[in-house]
Structures are given as structure tokens and as C-alpha cells.
CSV table of C-alpha atoms in Angstrom, one decimal:
chain,number,residue,atom,x,y,z
L,1,MET,CA,104.8,-21.0,6.1
L,2,ASN,CA,101.9,-23.4,5.7
L,3,GLU,CA,100.2,-22.4,2.5
L,4,ARG,CA,97.2,-24.2,1.1
L,5,PRO,CA,98.1,-25.7,-2.2
L,6,THR,CA,96.3,-24.2,-5.2
L,7,PRO,CA,94.6,-26.7,-7.5
L,8,PRO,CA,96.3,-27.3,-10.8
L,9,GLU,CA,95.0,-25.4,-13.8
L,10,GLY,CA,91.7,-26.9,-15.0
L,11,SER,CA,91.1,-29.0,-11.9
L,12,GLU,CA,87.8,-27.4,-11.1
L,13,ALA,CA,86.6,-27.8,-14.7
L,14,ARG,CA,87.6,-31.4,-14.6
L,15,PHE,CA,86.1,-31.9,-11.2
L,16,ARG,CA,82.8,-30.3,-12.4
L,17,ARG,CA,82.5,-33.1,-14.9
L,18,VAL,CA,82.9,-35.7,-12.1
L,19,PHE,CA,80.6,-33.7,-9.8
L,20,ALA,CA,77.8,-33.9,-12.5
L,21,HIS,CA,77.4,-37.5,-11.3
L,22,LEU,CA,76.4,-36.5,-7.8
L,23,GLN,CA,72.8,-37.6,-8.2
L,24,PRO,CA,73.6,-41.1,-9.7
L,25,VAL,CA,76.0,-41.6,-6.7
L,26,ALA,CA,73.3,-40.6,-4.2
L,27,ASP,CA,70.8,-42.9,-6.1
L,28,TYR,CA,73.4,-45.8,-6.0
L,29,ALA,CA,73.8,-45.3,-2.2
L,30,ALA,CA,70.0,-45.1,-1.6
L,31,ARG,CA,69.4,-48.3,-3.6
L,32,ARG,CA,72.0,-50.1,-1.6
L,33,GLY,CA,70.1,-49.2,1.6
L,34,SER,CA,72.2,-46.3,2.9
L,35,SER,CA,70.6,-44.4,5.8
L,36,ASP,CA,72.1,-41.1,4.4
L,37,PRO,CA,72.6,-41.3,0.6
L,38,GLU,CA,73.3,-37.6,0.3
L,39,ALA,CA,76.1,-37.8,2.8
L,40,ILE,CA,77.6,-40.8,1.0
L,41,ALA,CA,77.4,-38.9,-2.3
L,42,ALA,CA,79.0,-35.8,-0.8
L,43,GLU,CA,81.8,-37.7,0.8
L,44,THR,CA,82.4,-39.6,-2.4
L,45,MET,CA,82.8,-36.3,-4.3
L,46,ALA,CA,85.1,-35.0,-1.6
L,47,ILE,CA,87.3,-38.0,-2.0
L,48,ALA,CA,87.1,-37.7,-5.8
L,49,TRP,CA,88.4,-34.1,-5.5
L,50,ARG,CA,91.3,-35.1,-3.3
L,51,ARG,CA,92.2,-37.9,-5.7
L,52,LEU,CA,91.2,-36.2,-8.9
L,53,ASP,CA,94.3,-37.4,-10.8
L,54,ARG,CA,93.0,-41.0,-10.3
L,55,VAL,CA,89.5,-40.4,-11.4
L,56,PRO,CA,88.8,-41.3,-15.0
L,57,VAL,CA,87.2,-38.3,-16.7
L,58,ASP,CA,85.5,-40.1,-19.7
L,59,ASP,CA,83.2,-42.0,-17.3
L,60,PRO,CA,83.9,-41.7,-13.6
L,61,ARG,CA,80.9,-43.7,-12.5
L,62,PRO,CA,82.8,-47.0,-11.9
L,63,TRP,CA,85.3,-45.2,-9.7
L,64,LEU,CA,82.6,-43.2,-7.9
L,65,PHE,CA,80.5,-46.3,-7.3
L,66,VAL,CA,83.6,-48.2,-5.9
L,67,THR,CA,84.3,-45.3,-3.5
L,68,ALA,CA,80.6,-45.0,-2.5
L,69,ARG,CA,80.5,-48.8,-1.9
L,70,ASN,CA,83.5,-48.6,0.5
L,71,LEU,CA,81.8,-45.7,2.3
L,72,LEU,CA,78.6,-47.8,2.5
L,73,MET,CA,80.5,-50.7,4.0
L,74,ALA,CA,81.9,-48.4,6.6
L,75,GLU,CA,78.4,-47.0,7.3
L,76,ARG,CA,77.1,-50.6,7.7
L,77,ARG,CA,79.9,-51.5,10.1
L,78,ARG,CA,79.0,-48.5,12.2
L,79,SER,CA,75.3,-49.3,12.0
L,80,SER,CA,75.9,-52.9,12.9
L,81,ARG,CA,77.9,-51.9,16.0
L,82,ARG,CA,75.1,-49.5,16.9
L,83,SER,CA,72.4,-52.2,16.5
L,84,GLN,CA,74.4,-54.5,18.7
L,85,ALA,CA,74.5,-51.8,21.3
L,86,ASP,CA,70.8,-51.0,20.9
L,87,ARG,CA,69.6,-54.6,20.9
L,88,ALA,CA,68.6,-54.3,24.5
L,89,LEU,CA,66.2,-51.5,23.4
L,90,ALA,CA,64.7,-53.9,20.7
L,91,ARG,CA,65.5,-51.4,17.9
L,92,PRO,CA,65.2,-52.7,14.3
L,93,GLU,CA,68.3,-54.2,12.7
L,94,ALA,CA,70.4,-52.5,10.1
L,95,THR,CA,68.7,-51.5,6.9
L,96,PRO,CA,68.5,-54.1,4.2
L,97,ALA,CA,71.2,-54.0,1.5
L,98,VAL,CA,68.8,-53.7,-1.3
L,99,GLU,CA,65.2,-52.7,-1.8
L,100,SER,CA,63.2,-52.6,-5.0
L,101,THR,CA,59.7,-51.5,-5.8
L,102,ASP,CA,58.6,-55.1,-6.6
L,103,PRO,CA,58.5,-57.4,-3.5
L,104,ALA,CA,59.2,-60.5,-5.6
L,105,VAL,CA,62.2,-58.9,-7.1
L,106,THR,CA,63.4,-57.8,-3.7
L,107,ARG,CA,63.1,-61.4,-2.4
L,108,ALA,CA,64.9,-62.8,-5.5
L,109,LEU,CA,67.7,-60.2,-5.2
L,110,ARG,CA,68.2,-60.9,-1.5
L,111,ALA,CA,68.5,-64.6,-2.3
L,112,LEU,CA,71.5,-63.9,-4.5
L,113,PRO,CA,75.1,-63.8,-3.3
L,114,GLU,CA,76.1,-60.2,-2.9
L,115,ARG,CA,78.6,-60.3,-5.8
L,116,ASP,CA,76.0,-61.7,-8.2
L,117,ARG,CA,73.4,-59.1,-7.0
L,118,GLU,CA,75.9,-56.2,-7.5
L,119,ALA,CA,76.7,-57.4,-11.0
L,120,LEU,CA,73.0,-57.4,-12.0
L,121,LEU,CA,72.3,-54.1,-10.4
L,122,LEU,CA,75.2,-52.2,-11.9
L,123,ILE,CA,73.7,-53.2,-15.3
L,124,ALA,CA,70.0,-53.0,-14.6
L,125,TRP,CA,69.8,-50.1,-12.2
L,126,GLU,CA,72.9,-48.1,-12.7
L,127,ASP,CA,73.0,-48.4,-16.5
L,128,LEU,CA,76.7,-49.3,-16.7
L,129,THR,CA,78.0,-51.2,-19.7
L,130,PRO,CA,79.5,-54.6,-18.9
L,131,ALA,CA,83.0,-53.2,-19.3
L,132,ARG,CA,82.4,-50.3,-16.9
L,133,ALA,CA,80.6,-52.6,-14.4
L,134,ALA,CA,83.7,-54.9,-14.5
L,135,GLU,CA,85.8,-51.9,-13.7
L,136,ALA,CA,83.6,-51.1,-10.8
L,137,LEU,CA,84.0,-54.6,-9.4
L,138,GLY,CA,87.7,-54.7,-10.1
L,139,ILE,CA,87.5,-57.8,-12.3
L,140,ALA,CA,88.3,-58.5,-15.9
L,141,PRO,CA,85.5,-58.0,-18.4
L,142,VAL,CA,85.5,-61.7,-19.3
L,143,ALA,CA,85.1,-62.6,-15.7
L,144,PHE,CA,82.3,-60.1,-15.3
L,145,ARG,CA,80.4,-61.5,-18.3
L,146,VAL,CA,80.6,-65.0,-16.7
L,147,ARG,CA,79.4,-63.6,-13.4
L,148,LEU,CA,76.6,-61.7,-15.0
L,149,LEU,CA,75.4,-64.7,-16.9
L,150,ARG,CA,75.4,-66.8,-13.7
L,151,ALA,CA,73.6,-64.0,-11.8
L,152,ARG,CA,70.9,-63.6,-14.5
L,153,ARG,CA,70.3,-67.3,-14.5
L,154,ARG,CA,70.0,-67.5,-10.7
L,155,PHE,CA,67.9,-64.4,-10.5
L,156,ALA,CA,65.5,-65.7,-13.2
L,157,ARG,CA,65.3,-69.0,-11.5
L,158,SER,CA,64.6,-67.4,-8.1
L,159,LEU,CA,61.9,-65.2,-9.6
L,160,ALA,CA,60.3,-68.2,-11.4
L,161,ALA,CA,60.3,-70.1,-8.1
L,162,ASP,CA,58.4,-67.2,-6.6
L,163,GLY,CA,55.5,-67.5,-9.0
L,164,LEU,CA,56.7,-66.0,-12.2
L,165,PRO,CA,56.3,-68.4,-15.1
L,166,ASN,CA,59.3,-69.3,-17.3
L,167,THR,CA,60.0,-66.3,-19.5
L,168,PRO,CA,61.9,-65.8,-22.8
L,169,ASP,CA,64.7,-64.2,-20.7
L,170,VAL,CA,65.2,-67.5,-18.8
L,171,LEU,CA,65.3,-69.4,-22.1
L,172,GLU,CA,67.6,-66.8,-23.6
L,173,VAL,CA,70.0,-67.2,-20.7
L,174,LYS,CA,70.0,-71.0,-20.9
L,175,SER,CA,70.8,-70.9,-24.6
L,176,THR,CA,73.7,-68.4,-24.2
P,1,MET,CA,57.8,-59.2,-19.0
P,2,ASN,CA,61.1,-61.1,-18.7
P,3,ALA,CA,63.2,-61.2,-15.5
P,4,MET,CA,65.7,-58.5,-16.5
P,5,ASP,CA,62.9,-56.2,-17.7
P,6,ARG,CA,61.1,-56.8,-14.4
P,7,LEU,CA,64.3,-56.0,-12.5
P,8,ARG,CA,64.8,-52.8,-14.5
P,9,ALA,CA,61.2,-51.8,-13.9
P,10,SER,CA,61.6,-52.4,-10.1
P,11,ARG,CA,64.4,-49.8,-9.8
P,12,PRO,CA,63.5,-47.4,-7.0
P,13,ALA,CA,62.8,-43.9,-8.2
P,14,SER,CA,65.6,-41.4,-7.9
P,15,VAL,CA,65.2,-39.1,-4.9
P,16,PRO,CA,66.4,-35.6,-5.9
P,17,ILE,CA,69.2,-34.3,-3.7
P,18,GLU,CA,68.0,-31.6,-1.4
P,19,ALA,CA,71.3,-30.0,-0.6
P,20,ASP,CA,72.5,-26.9,-2.5
P,21,ARG,CA,74.8,-28.5,-5.1
P,22,GLU,CA,76.7,-25.3,-5.9
P,23,ALA,CA,77.4,-24.7,-2.3
P,24,LEU,CA,78.6,-28.3,-1.9
P,25,PHE,CA,80.8,-27.9,-5.0
P,26,ASP,CA,82.3,-24.7,-3.6
P,27,ARG,CA,82.9,-26.3,-0.2
P,28,ILE,CA,84.7,-29.2,-1.7
P,29,VAL,CA,86.9,-27.3,-4.1
P,30,ALA,CA,87.8,-25.0,-1.3
P,31,THR,CA,89.7,-27.9,0.4
P,32,PRO,CA,93.2,-29.0,-0.7
P,33,PRO,CA,93.0,-30.7,-4.1
P,34,SER,CA,95.1,-33.7,-3.3
P,35,GLY,CA,95.9,-36.1,-0.4
P,36,ALA,CA,99.4,-34.6,-0.4
P,37,GLY,CA,98.0,-31.2,0.4
P,38,ALA,CA,96.7,-32.4,3.7
P,39,ARG,CA,100.2,-33.1,5.0
P,40,PRO,CA,102.2,-30.6,6.9
P,41,ALA,CA,104.3,-28.4,4.6
P,42,ARG,CA,107.6,-29.4,6.3
P,43,ARG,CA,106.9,-33.1,5.8
P,44,ARG,CA,105.9,-32.5,2.3
P,45,ARG,CA,109.1,-30.6,1.5
P,46,LYS,CA,111.1,-33.5,3.0
P,47,LEU,CA,109.2,-36.0,0.8
P,48,VAL,CA,109.7,-33.9,-2.3
P,49,LEU,CA,113.4,-33.8,-1.6
P,50,VAL,CA,113.7,-37.5,-1.0
P,51,ALA,CA,111.6,-38.1,-4.2
P,52,ALA,CA,113.8,-35.8,-6.2
P,53,VAL,CA,117.0,-37.5,-5.0
P,54,GLY,CA,115.4,-40.9,-5.7
P,55,ILE,CA,114.4,-39.9,-9.2
P,56,ALA,CA,117.8,-38.5,-9.9
P,57,VAL,CA,119.5,-41.7,-8.7
P,58,THR,CA,117.1,-43.9,-10.7
P,59,LEU,CA,117.5,-41.8,-13.8
P,60,THR,CA,121.3,-41.9,-13.6
P,61,ALA,CA,121.4,-45.6,-12.9
P,62,GLY,CA,118.7,-46.4,-15.4
P,63,THR,CA,120.4,-44.4,-18.2
P,64,ALA,CA,123.7,-46.1,-17.5
P,65,VAL,CA,122.1,-49.5,-17.8
P,66,ALA,CA,120.2,-48.5,-20.9
P,67,VAL,CA,123.3,-47.1,-22.6
P,68,SER,CA,125.4,-50.1,-21.7
P,69,THR,CA,122.9,-52.5,-23.1
P,70,ASN,CA,121.9,-50.3,-26.0
P,71,LEU,CA,118.3,-51.4,-25.5
P,72,PHE,CA,116.2,-48.6,-24.5
P,73,GLY,CA,112.4,-48.5,-24.3
P,74,TRP,CA,109.4,-50.7,-24.9
P,75,HIS,CA,109.3,-52.8,-28.0
P,76,THR,CA,107.2,-55.6,-29.6
P,77,ASP,CA,108.3,-59.1,-28.7
P,78,ASP,CA,108.1,-61.4,-31.7
P,79,THR,CA,109.9,-64.3,-30.1
P,80,PHE,CA,107.2,-66.9,-29.6
P,81,ILE,CA,107.2,-70.1,-27.6
P,82,LYS,CA,105.3,-73.1,-28.9
P,83,ASP,CA,107.0,-75.9,-27.0
P,84,PRO,CA,105.3,-76.6,-23.6
P,85,ARG,CA,108.7,-77.8,-22.1
P,86,VAL,CA,110.2,-74.3,-22.8
P,87,TRP,CA,107.1,-72.7,-21.3
P,88,ARG,CA,107.3,-74.9,-18.2
P,89,LYS,CA,111.0,-74.1,-17.8
P,90,LEU,CA,110.3,-70.4,-17.9
P,91,TYR,CA,107.4,-70.8,-15.4
P,92,ARG,CA,109.6,-72.8,-13.1
P,93,ASP,CA,112.4,-70.2,-13.3
P,94,ALA,CA,109.8,-67.5,-12.4
P,95,THR,CA,108.6,-69.5,-9.4
P,96,HIS,CA,112.1,-69.4,-7.9
P,97,GLU,CA,112.0,-65.6,-7.9
P,98,LEU,CA,108.6,-65.3,-6.3
P,99,ARG,CA,107.0,-66.2,-2.9
P,100,LEU,CA,103.8,-67.9,-2.0
P,101,PRO,CA,101.9,-67.8,1.4
P,102,PRO,CA,103.2,-70.3,4.0
P,103,GLY,CA,102.3,-73.9,3.2
P,104,MET,CA,101.2,-73.2,-0.4
P,105,ALA,CA,102.8,-75.1,-3.3
P,106,TRP,CA,103.1,-73.8,-6.9
P,107,PRO,CA,100.3,-75.2,-9.0
P,108,TYR,CA,101.1,-77.1,-12.2
P,109,ARG,CA,100.7,-75.0,-15.3
P,110,THR,CA,101.7,-75.6,-18.9
P,111,LEU,CA,101.1,-74.2,-22.4
P,112,ALA,CA,97.8,-75.3,-23.8
P,113,PRO,CA,98.1,-77.5,-26.9
P,114,HIS,CA,98.2,-75.7,-30.3
P,115,THR,CA,99.0,-72.4,-28.7
P,116,ILE,CA,101.8,-70.0,-29.0
P,117,THR,CA,102.8,-67.2,-26.6
P,118,ASN,CA,105.6,-64.8,-25.9
P,119,ARG,CA,108.5,-65.4,-23.5
P,120,SER,CA,107.3,-63.2,-20.8
P,121,GLU,CA,103.9,-64.9,-20.4
P,122,PRO,CA,105.0,-67.8,-18.2
P,123,GLY,CA,106.6,-65.4,-15.8
P,124,GLY,CA,103.5,-63.2,-15.9
P,125,MET,CA,101.4,-66.2,-15.0
P,126,ALA,CA,103.6,-67.0,-12.0
P,127,VAL,CA,103.3,-63.3,-10.9
P,128,ALA,CA,99.5,-63.5,-11.2
P,129,ILE,CA,99.4,-66.7,-9.1
P,130,SER,CA,101.6,-65.2,-6.4
P,131,GLN,CA,99.5,-62.0,-6.4
P,132,THR,CA,96.2,-63.8,-6.1
P,133,ALA,CA,97.5,-66.2,-3.4
P,134,TRP,CA,98.8,-63.3,-1.3
P,135,GLU,CA,95.5,-61.3,-1.8
P,136,CYS,CA,93.5,-64.3,-0.6
P,137,TYR,CA,95.9,-64.7,2.3
P,138,TRP,CA,95.7,-61.0,3.2
P,139,THR,CA,91.9,-61.2,3.2
P,140,GLU,CA,91.9,-64.2,5.5
P,141,ALA,CA,94.5,-62.6,7.8
P,142,LEU,CA,92.4,-59.4,8.1
P,143,ARG,CA,89.3,-61.3,8.9
P,144,ALA,CA,91.2,-63.4,11.4
P,145,ASN,CA,92.7,-60.2,12.9
P,146,ASP,CA,96.2,-61.8,12.4
P,147,ALA,CA,98.4,-58.7,12.2
P,148,GLN,CA,101.5,-60.7,11.5
P,149,ALA,CA,100.1,-62.6,8.6
P,150,ALA,CA,98.5,-59.4,7.2
P,151,GLY,CA,101.9,-57.7,7.4
P,152,GLN,CA,103.5,-60.6,5.6
P,153,ALA,CA,101.0,-60.4,2.8
P,154,GLN,CA,101.3,-56.7,2.6
P,155,ALA,CA,105.1,-56.9,2.3
P,156,ALA,CA,104.9,-59.6,-0.4
P,157,LEU,CA,102.4,-57.7,-2.5
P,158,THR,CA,104.3,-54.5,-2.1
P,159,ASP,CA,107.4,-56.3,-3.4
P,160,LEU,CA,105.4,-57.7,-6.3
P,161,VAL,CA,104.1,-54.3,-7.2
P,162,ARG,CA,107.5,-52.7,-7.0
P,163,HIS,CA,109.6,-55.3,-8.8
P,164,HIS,CA,107.3,-57.5,-10.8
P,165,MET,CA,104.5,-55.3,-12.3
P,166,VAL,CA,105.0,-52.9,-15.1
P,167,VAL,CA,102.6,-50.7,-17.1
P,168,ALA,CA,102.9,-50.7,-20.9
P,169,PRO,CA,102.7,-47.4,-22.6
P,170,ALA,CA,99.2,-46.3,-23.8
P,171,GLY,CA,98.3,-47.9,-27.1
P,172,SER,CA,100.8,-50.7,-26.9
P,173,PRO,CA,100.1,-53.9,-29.0
P,174,GLU,CA,99.3,-57.3,-27.3
P,175,ASN,CA,102.9,-58.5,-27.7
P,176,VAL,CA,104.6,-55.5,-26.2
P,177,ALA,CA,107.7,-56.1,-24.0
P,178,PRO,CA,109.4,-53.8,-21.5
P,179,PRO,CA,113.0,-52.5,-22.0
P,180,ALA,CA,115.5,-55.3,-22.1
P,181,GLY,CA,116.9,-54.4,-18.7
P,182,THR,CA,113.7,-55.3,-17.0
P,183,ARG,CA,114.3,-58.3,-14.8
P,184,PRO,CA,111.8,-61.2,-15.2
P,185,PRO,CA,109.4,-62.3,-14.0
P,186,PHE,CA,107.0,-59.5,-14.6
P,187,MET,CA,103.3,-58.9,-15.3
P,188,ILE,CA,102.5,-56.3,-17.9
P,189,TYR,CA,99.4,-54.1,-17.2
P,190,ALA,CA,97.7,-52.1,-19.9
P,191,SER,CA,97.8,-48.4,-19.4
P,192,ASP,CA,94.1,-48.2,-18.3
P,193,GLY,CA,94.4,-47.6,-14.6
P,194,GLY,CA,94.3,-51.3,-13.7
P,195,LEU,CA,97.5,-51.2,-11.7
P,196,GLY,CA,96.3,-48.0,-10.0
P,197,TYR,CA,93.2,-49.8,-9.0
P,198,VAL,CA,95.2,-52.7,-7.6
P,199,LYS,CA,97.3,-50.3,-5.5
P,200,HIS,CA,94.1,-48.6,-4.3
P,201,ASN,CA,92.8,-52.0,-3.1
P,202,TYR,CA,96.1,-52.6,-1.3
P,203,ALA,CA,95.9,-49.2,0.4
P,204,LEU,CA,92.4,-50.1,1.6
P,205,ALA,CA,93.6,-53.4,2.9
P,206,ALA,CA,96.6,-51.8,4.6
P,207,ALA,CA,94.0,-49.6,6.4
P,208,GLY,CA,92.2,-52.7,7.5
P,209,ASP,CA,89.5,-52.8,4.8
P,210,PRO,CA,89.8,-56.2,3.0
P,211,SER,CA,86.9,-55.5,0.5
P,212,GLY,CA,89.1,-54.8,-2.5
P,213,VAL,CA,91.6,-57.7,-2.0
P,214,ALA,CA,88.7,-60.0,-1.2
P,215,GLN,CA,87.0,-59.1,-4.4
P,216,SER,CA,90.1,-59.7,-6.4
P,217,CYS,CA,90.8,-63.0,-4.6
P,218,ARG,CA,87.3,-64.3,-5.3
P,219,ALA,CA,87.4,-63.3,-9.0
P,220,ASN,CA,90.9,-64.6,-9.7
P,221,ARG,CA,91.6,-67.6,-7.4
P,222,GLY,CA,90.1,-70.2,-9.7
P,223,ASP,CA,91.6,-73.6,-8.7
P,224,LEU,CA,94.3,-72.1,-6.4
P,225,GLN,CA,94.5,-73.8,-3.1
P,226,VAL,CA,95.5,-71.1,-0.6
P,227,PRO,CA,96.1,-72.6,2.8
P,228,PRO,CA,94.3,-71.0,5.8
P,229,VAL,CA,96.1,-68.4,7.9
P,230,ARG,CA,97.9,-70.2,10.7
């Protein structure tokens, strides 16, 4: 007999709390340039259900973002293979990794190394605390703070070089 | 407006999900709830049987050791080291139990001046060095498509996870130590899912995705000189 296993008691209620973060996961994927953020969010949730015992219930967002990021990387690999195949047809290249509503910010973000950019965006766009963001990046909170400080400094410098005058934030970062 | 405020203000607006959320929820929970559920029942039964026998053997052997040593369970370790020579001796002993990637030498480490620590810390440091070195090596091996080197790294890290990494009970103090039968060197993880995350990264790498181990390598390698994959 090949029965489908029944979920443990309370699994659905637990998963519902995780599932409540569907929209933030879709937003995360969209802001990282996914061509199909809804599909990424749905797949992330399906994985969360299959591995529910590993998903922290108090705040599952770091776990969900890590999973979504891995799916995004797979999507980009597929897209990159496709664009190689389509090059003869002069199709546009893969979508950019990040797109903001402010062109200068987009340029400054693209100038950052990916890990610095991700540290900044987890705080500024995804509203994670530094401790949660560290979890999402798989590094110690202390290492994250150092990375964030460096990223803020580079970002502010890059923005300043693009025409923004030195701002209190730049000074604040330098004095920290 | 400062740079961080400008960054926050530039966040693209949320695009509401068009799909029927309840239908999606129902579709997901209608699938098997865990990875194990996807396996064929016969294989699952076999795994359960093997696991049950393994647990029984482990429990029997573990209890025998615990009773014979009369030291059972986690405890606080109040034996501190303050002499750098003692620290280096423990670190050196640990390095004899652990492996590094081919061509790599153990870096010099010692106890910082005016510092005390407990006796398991030098061994934990050696485990962390070995772990980071193999993670970096694995990342390189995957990027270089070197299956042999990748397999070597995977085996070394599996050994580290199995024999040299332990999870302290939830709520343990800083100076917690594992049961006395635990063979050093070991690294103690807090009970916050950290080791689970490490294993998750290794599973990804085993499936050919180096992102997790690469991340950990970058974050932790510091001054470690990991030789290139040959």
C-alpha cells in the first residue's frame, strides 16, 4: 500500500503562518529581477511546506528569502542558458539583478558587490532586522554588521559620486 | 534626504499577487508534508527500520558509556585556560584529529593576551578552520567542475558534521560543555538552527549548487590561505 502521509497535527495552522508571507516573498523576487515572481513565491511556499519542520515560525522570512534566492539563481541560470541560445536572434540579455525607482540609486546599487547590495536591501527594502538579515545570509550577526557598515559606506560614496552631495548619512557612517 | 533614506524611498512598489491565494494554499497542503513523504513506501519502511536499529544501538552503547563514566549530560565548564602555551597545545592536538584540503597548512593561532577561555575553545577553533577551508575548497571544486575534489570536500565536511559538531541544549550558558564522553575536538552550536542551516548549505552543494558554501567561505575565511583546487 502506498498511502499519502497525513500532515502532523497543527501542520496546516503552522504553515498558514508561514504562508502569510507569500506577498513579501513575491516582492523580494520581483525586486531581485525575477521574470516570474509569483512562481518563485509559490515554489518557495511549496518547499516550506515540504520542510516545515525546518522553517522558523516566529519569523520565517530569512528562511523564505534564502529559499527564494536559490530559486532565483536557478531561474537566472536557465535564463542565461536561454539568452546564450537566443543571442543569434539579438534578444535582450537576462533581466538586471536589481531595479529601483530612482535611476541614481539603481546605478549605485549595481556598482556594489552582490553581497554588499544584498545586505543593504534586506534592511532597506525587506525590512529585516540586522539579526534576521544575518540569518538570511548565513553569517554571524557581527559579520553582518561589518558588511552592512561597509556596504552603506560604499553605497553612499557611489551615490555622492553620481551627483548627490555629501549627506549626514555619509558622515554618520564615517563616524561609526 | 540621506543615502539610506533615498534607498528606502526607491523601493519598487509591491505588486499584489494575482493568483488565488486560498487555492494555492489548498494545492500546496494537498501534497505530502515532508520530503520523506515523496519516497516510495517500501524504501521509507526500510529507512525507518535501519534508523530504529541505529537508534537502539546508539542508545545502548551511549548509555553504557554514560553509566561507566558516571558523567551524563551537558554541564557548565568552569575550567578556564589563561596560559597561551596550554591553548596552543590543545589547538595542536586538535589539528592532529582533523584534515585540511590538499596543500594547506594549519595557520598559527594562540590565545589573545589578557584573555581566558574554556578548554574546548582551541579545538572548536580548529574545527572552524577545517570547516571553512573545506567549504572554500568545495566552492572552487564545483566551479571548476572537479568532481573528485568536490567529493573529497563533501566527505570531509560530512565527517566534521558527524563527529566534530554538536548542538547545545536550548537556553545553555556560554560556557556549556557536552557530556564527558564527547571526544574532542568539537564545535558547539547554539540551538538556534545554525547547524541545520549549515547542513542545508551542504545539501545544496552536494546537488551542485555552491551558493551556500561560497557564502560561508567568503564570510568566514578571513586570513585563511586555501590553495586552489588541483
